């Protein structure tokens, strides 16, 4: 069983690395942002509940998000483990996840913290906004999102750090270099690869 989280600010590249690491360790990469966007695209019940929230750039409630994650983690492909990206996003969600895992007699193996200096995150996000023509994504909006990360999400690393399972990774470098750093750090901790089902 391989149970991983990847945590980092917007613009840290955690979505890309999350998929690569999940592939390397043989588990599904589960991104709550992707799950919500897919639900909106499908027009499912969940999609209609979250559409307006996501489009306004607000957060889905902790209760609904946690229910969606529990449901996703209960599917067959996550039986051998998982890599979560975008969840838990605050301390309440940590509590929900812990309750769920404890109920199954499970625990996380490692929490990957992808660190990128604030200026670098802002530069990457500003470039992405320009490339995608998102003129609403101004430097002030981006700075605000990073401040929310620092206030709400960074504290979850304190909880997992106290448990000794945080693996800190320098997120500056080429995509391949960063993947290699994460794989090496997880191997050094003895995190197992899950055999394909
Ligand atoms: P971002 O990191 O820019 O917020 P994501 O792709 O992670 O982008 O998420 C897209 C949207 O999905 C968020 O704006 C939010 O509405 C919702 N979302 C994703 N993860 C969570 C979460 N853990 N808690 C609440 N809402 C979430």
XYZ file of C-alpha atoms and ligand atoms in Angstrom:
224
model
C 0.000 0.000 0.000
C 1.311 3.396 -0.974
C -0.545 6.391 0.432
C 0.832 9.776 -0.485
C -0.096 13.448 -0.430
C 1.541 16.174 -2.490
C 1.345 19.696 -1.074
C 2.637 22.955 -2.494
C 1.516 26.436 -3.490
C -0.162 27.175 -6.804
C 2.529 27.355 -9.443
C 4.735 24.805 -7.666
C 4.102 22.191 -10.360
C 2.498 19.762 -7.943
C -0.177 18.617 -10.426
C 2.443 17.575 -12.977
C 4.716 15.960 -10.406
C 1.765 14.288 -8.704
C 0.867 12.403 -11.894
C 4.505 11.392 -12.485
C 5.002 10.160 -8.921
C 1.693 8.299 -8.888
C 2.751 6.521 -12.109
C 6.151 5.669 -10.674
C 4.623 4.188 -7.511
C 1.714 2.424 -9.220
C -1.182 4.311 -7.637
C -3.871 6.645 -9.039
C -3.248 10.421 -8.839
C -6.415 11.938 -7.404
C -6.707 15.701 -7.842
C -9.785 17.219 -6.204
C -9.649 20.104 -8.701
C -9.757 17.596 -11.585
C -12.565 15.593 -9.946
C -14.662 18.766 -9.581
C -13.911 19.992 -13.103
C -14.810 16.584 -14.570
C -18.084 16.589 -12.608
C -18.933 20.038 -13.999
C -18.090 18.914 -17.552
C -20.284 15.793 -17.145
C -23.191 17.796 -15.754
C -23.513 15.289 -12.876
C -25.327 16.108 -9.618
C -21.992 16.893 -8.004
C -21.133 19.093 -10.987
C -24.290 21.143 -10.614
C -23.576 21.572 -6.889
C -20.046 22.892 -7.431
C -20.194 24.670 -10.804
C -20.934 28.170 -9.527
C -18.491 27.834 -6.642
C -15.587 26.766 -8.821
C -16.306 29.352 -11.501
C -16.291 32.090 -8.861
C -12.896 30.827 -7.662
C -14.329 29.975 -4.236
C -13.690 26.798 -2.282
C -16.115 23.915 -2.129
C -17.245 23.188 1.460
C -15.023 20.938 3.547
C -17.913 18.501 4.092
C -18.689 18.065 0.412
C -15.020 17.899 -0.592
C -14.280 15.281 2.057
C -17.321 13.230 1.041
C -16.155 13.284 -2.580
C -12.645 12.183 -1.559
C -13.964 9.351 0.653
C -16.063 8.140 -2.247
C -13.103 8.310 -4.629
C -10.747 6.521 -2.223
C -13.315 3.734 -1.862
C -13.140 2.861 -5.577
C -11.324 -0.276 -6.661
C -8.346 1.408 -8.300
C -7.398 3.056 -4.998
C -7.366 -0.256 -3.108
C -3.572 -0.433 -3.371
C -3.022 3.182 -2.417
C -3.299 6.680 -3.847
C -1.645 10.032 -4.299
C -3.861 12.975 -3.323
C -3.299 16.404 -4.882
C -5.265 19.442 -3.687
C -6.613 17.703 -0.582
C -6.486 18.136 2.375
C -6.369 21.877 1.923
C -6.864 22.955 5.532
C -6.848 21.526 9.049
C -10.534 20.560 8.993
C -9.946 18.459 5.890
C -6.925 16.856 7.599
C -9.240 15.813 10.429
C -11.776 14.376 7.971
C -9.108 12.426 6.106
C -7.587 11.081 9.314
C -10.984 9.889 10.558
C -11.600 8.099 7.287
C -8.177 6.433 7.145
C -8.261 5.454 10.817
C -11.645 3.846 10.251
C -9.982 1.640 7.652
C -6.919 0.985 9.807
C -4.727 2.901 7.372
C -2.245 5.748 7.549
C -0.308 7.959 5.167
C 3.213 6.895 4.202
C 4.572 10.283 3.182
C 3.587 13.880 2.497
C 5.567 15.472 -0.313
C 6.098 19.185 0.284
C 7.083 20.892 -2.951
C 8.757 24.192 -2.068
C 9.048 27.053 -4.494
C 10.050 30.605 -3.497
C 7.161 33.035 -3.564
C 8.682 35.153 -6.356
C 9.103 32.071 -8.525
C 5.464 30.992 -7.955
C 4.256 34.472 -8.858
C 6.433 34.554 -11.988
C 5.173 31.123 -13.143
C 1.510 31.961 -12.464
C 1.766 35.360 -14.156
C 3.321 33.745 -17.240
C 0.601 31.064 -17.304
C -2.105 33.744 -17.019
C -0.576 35.660 -19.957
C -0.267 32.521 -22.075
C -3.882 31.586 -21.376
C -5.108 35.149 -21.839
C -6.469 35.239 -18.290
C -6.308 38.963 -17.754
C -8.279 38.638 -14.497
C -5.299 36.770 -13.015
C -3.404 39.866 -12.009
C -0.419 39.866 -9.714
C -2.681 40.990 -6.854
C -5.086 38.073 -7.381
C -2.184 35.639 -7.539
C -0.574 37.098 -4.407
C -3.890 36.721 -2.612
C -4.121 33.026 -3.527
C -0.606 32.445 -2.246
C -1.470 34.230 0.998
C -4.456 31.890 1.433
C -2.133 28.929 0.875
C 0.212 30.202 3.582
C -2.631 30.814 5.998
C -4.834 27.763 5.421
C -2.809 25.024 3.773
C 0.773 25.411 5.028
C -0.340 24.604 8.625
C -1.240 21.053 7.575
C 2.491 20.475 7.129
C 2.928 21.135 10.842
C 0.576 18.261 11.668
C 2.271 15.800 9.346
C 5.725 17.152 10.201
C 5.121 16.327 13.871
C 4.447 12.775 12.711
C 7.750 12.709 10.837
C 6.283 11.929 7.421
C 6.955 15.162 5.510
C 9.475 14.923 2.684
C 10.680 18.386 1.673
C 11.553 18.801 -1.982
C 13.105 21.790 -3.720
C 10.654 22.568 -6.532
C 13.057 24.665 -8.614
C 14.659 22.834 -11.533
C 13.608 20.896 -14.636
C 10.520 18.648 -14.447
C 12.725 15.542 -14.728
C 15.117 16.716 -12.024
C 12.280 17.364 -9.609
C 10.638 13.985 -10.320
C 13.996 12.277 -9.682
C 14.385 14.167 -6.391
C 10.958 13.080 -5.177
C 11.441 9.438 -6.222
C 14.850 9.341 -4.495
C 13.444 10.865 -1.301
C 10.515 8.413 -1.187
C 12.809 5.463 -1.907
C 15.124 6.626 0.889
C 12.143 6.515 3.254
C 11.312 2.983 2.125
C 7.999 3.915 0.467
C 6.902 0.855 -1.513
C 5.774 0.681 -5.087
C 2.324 -0.871 -5.402
C 2.224 -3.787 -7.861
C -0.201 -3.205 -10.725
C -3.567 -4.805 -9.973
P -6.408 25.839 -7.464
O -5.213 25.185 -6.819
O -6.052 26.935 -8.394
O -7.485 26.188 -6.488
P -7.434 23.242 -8.219
O -7.362 22.631 -9.572
O -6.694 22.573 -7.115
O -6.985 24.741 -8.444
O -8.953 23.341 -7.750
C -9.947 23.945 -8.546
C -11.148 24.311 -7.668
O -11.695 23.121 -7.066
C -10.818 25.211 -6.484
O -10.843 26.566 -6.823
C -11.952 24.851 -5.503
O -13.156 25.486 -5.822
C -12.116 23.373 -5.719
N -11.276 22.579 -4.785
C -10.227 21.779 -5.119
N -9.711 21.185 -4.032
C -10.449 21.606 -2.973
C -10.418 21.368 -1.580
N -9.518 20.518 -1.025
N -11.328 21.996 -0.794
C -12.238 22.806 -1.312
N -12.334 23.097 -2.611
C -11.458 22.508 -3.456
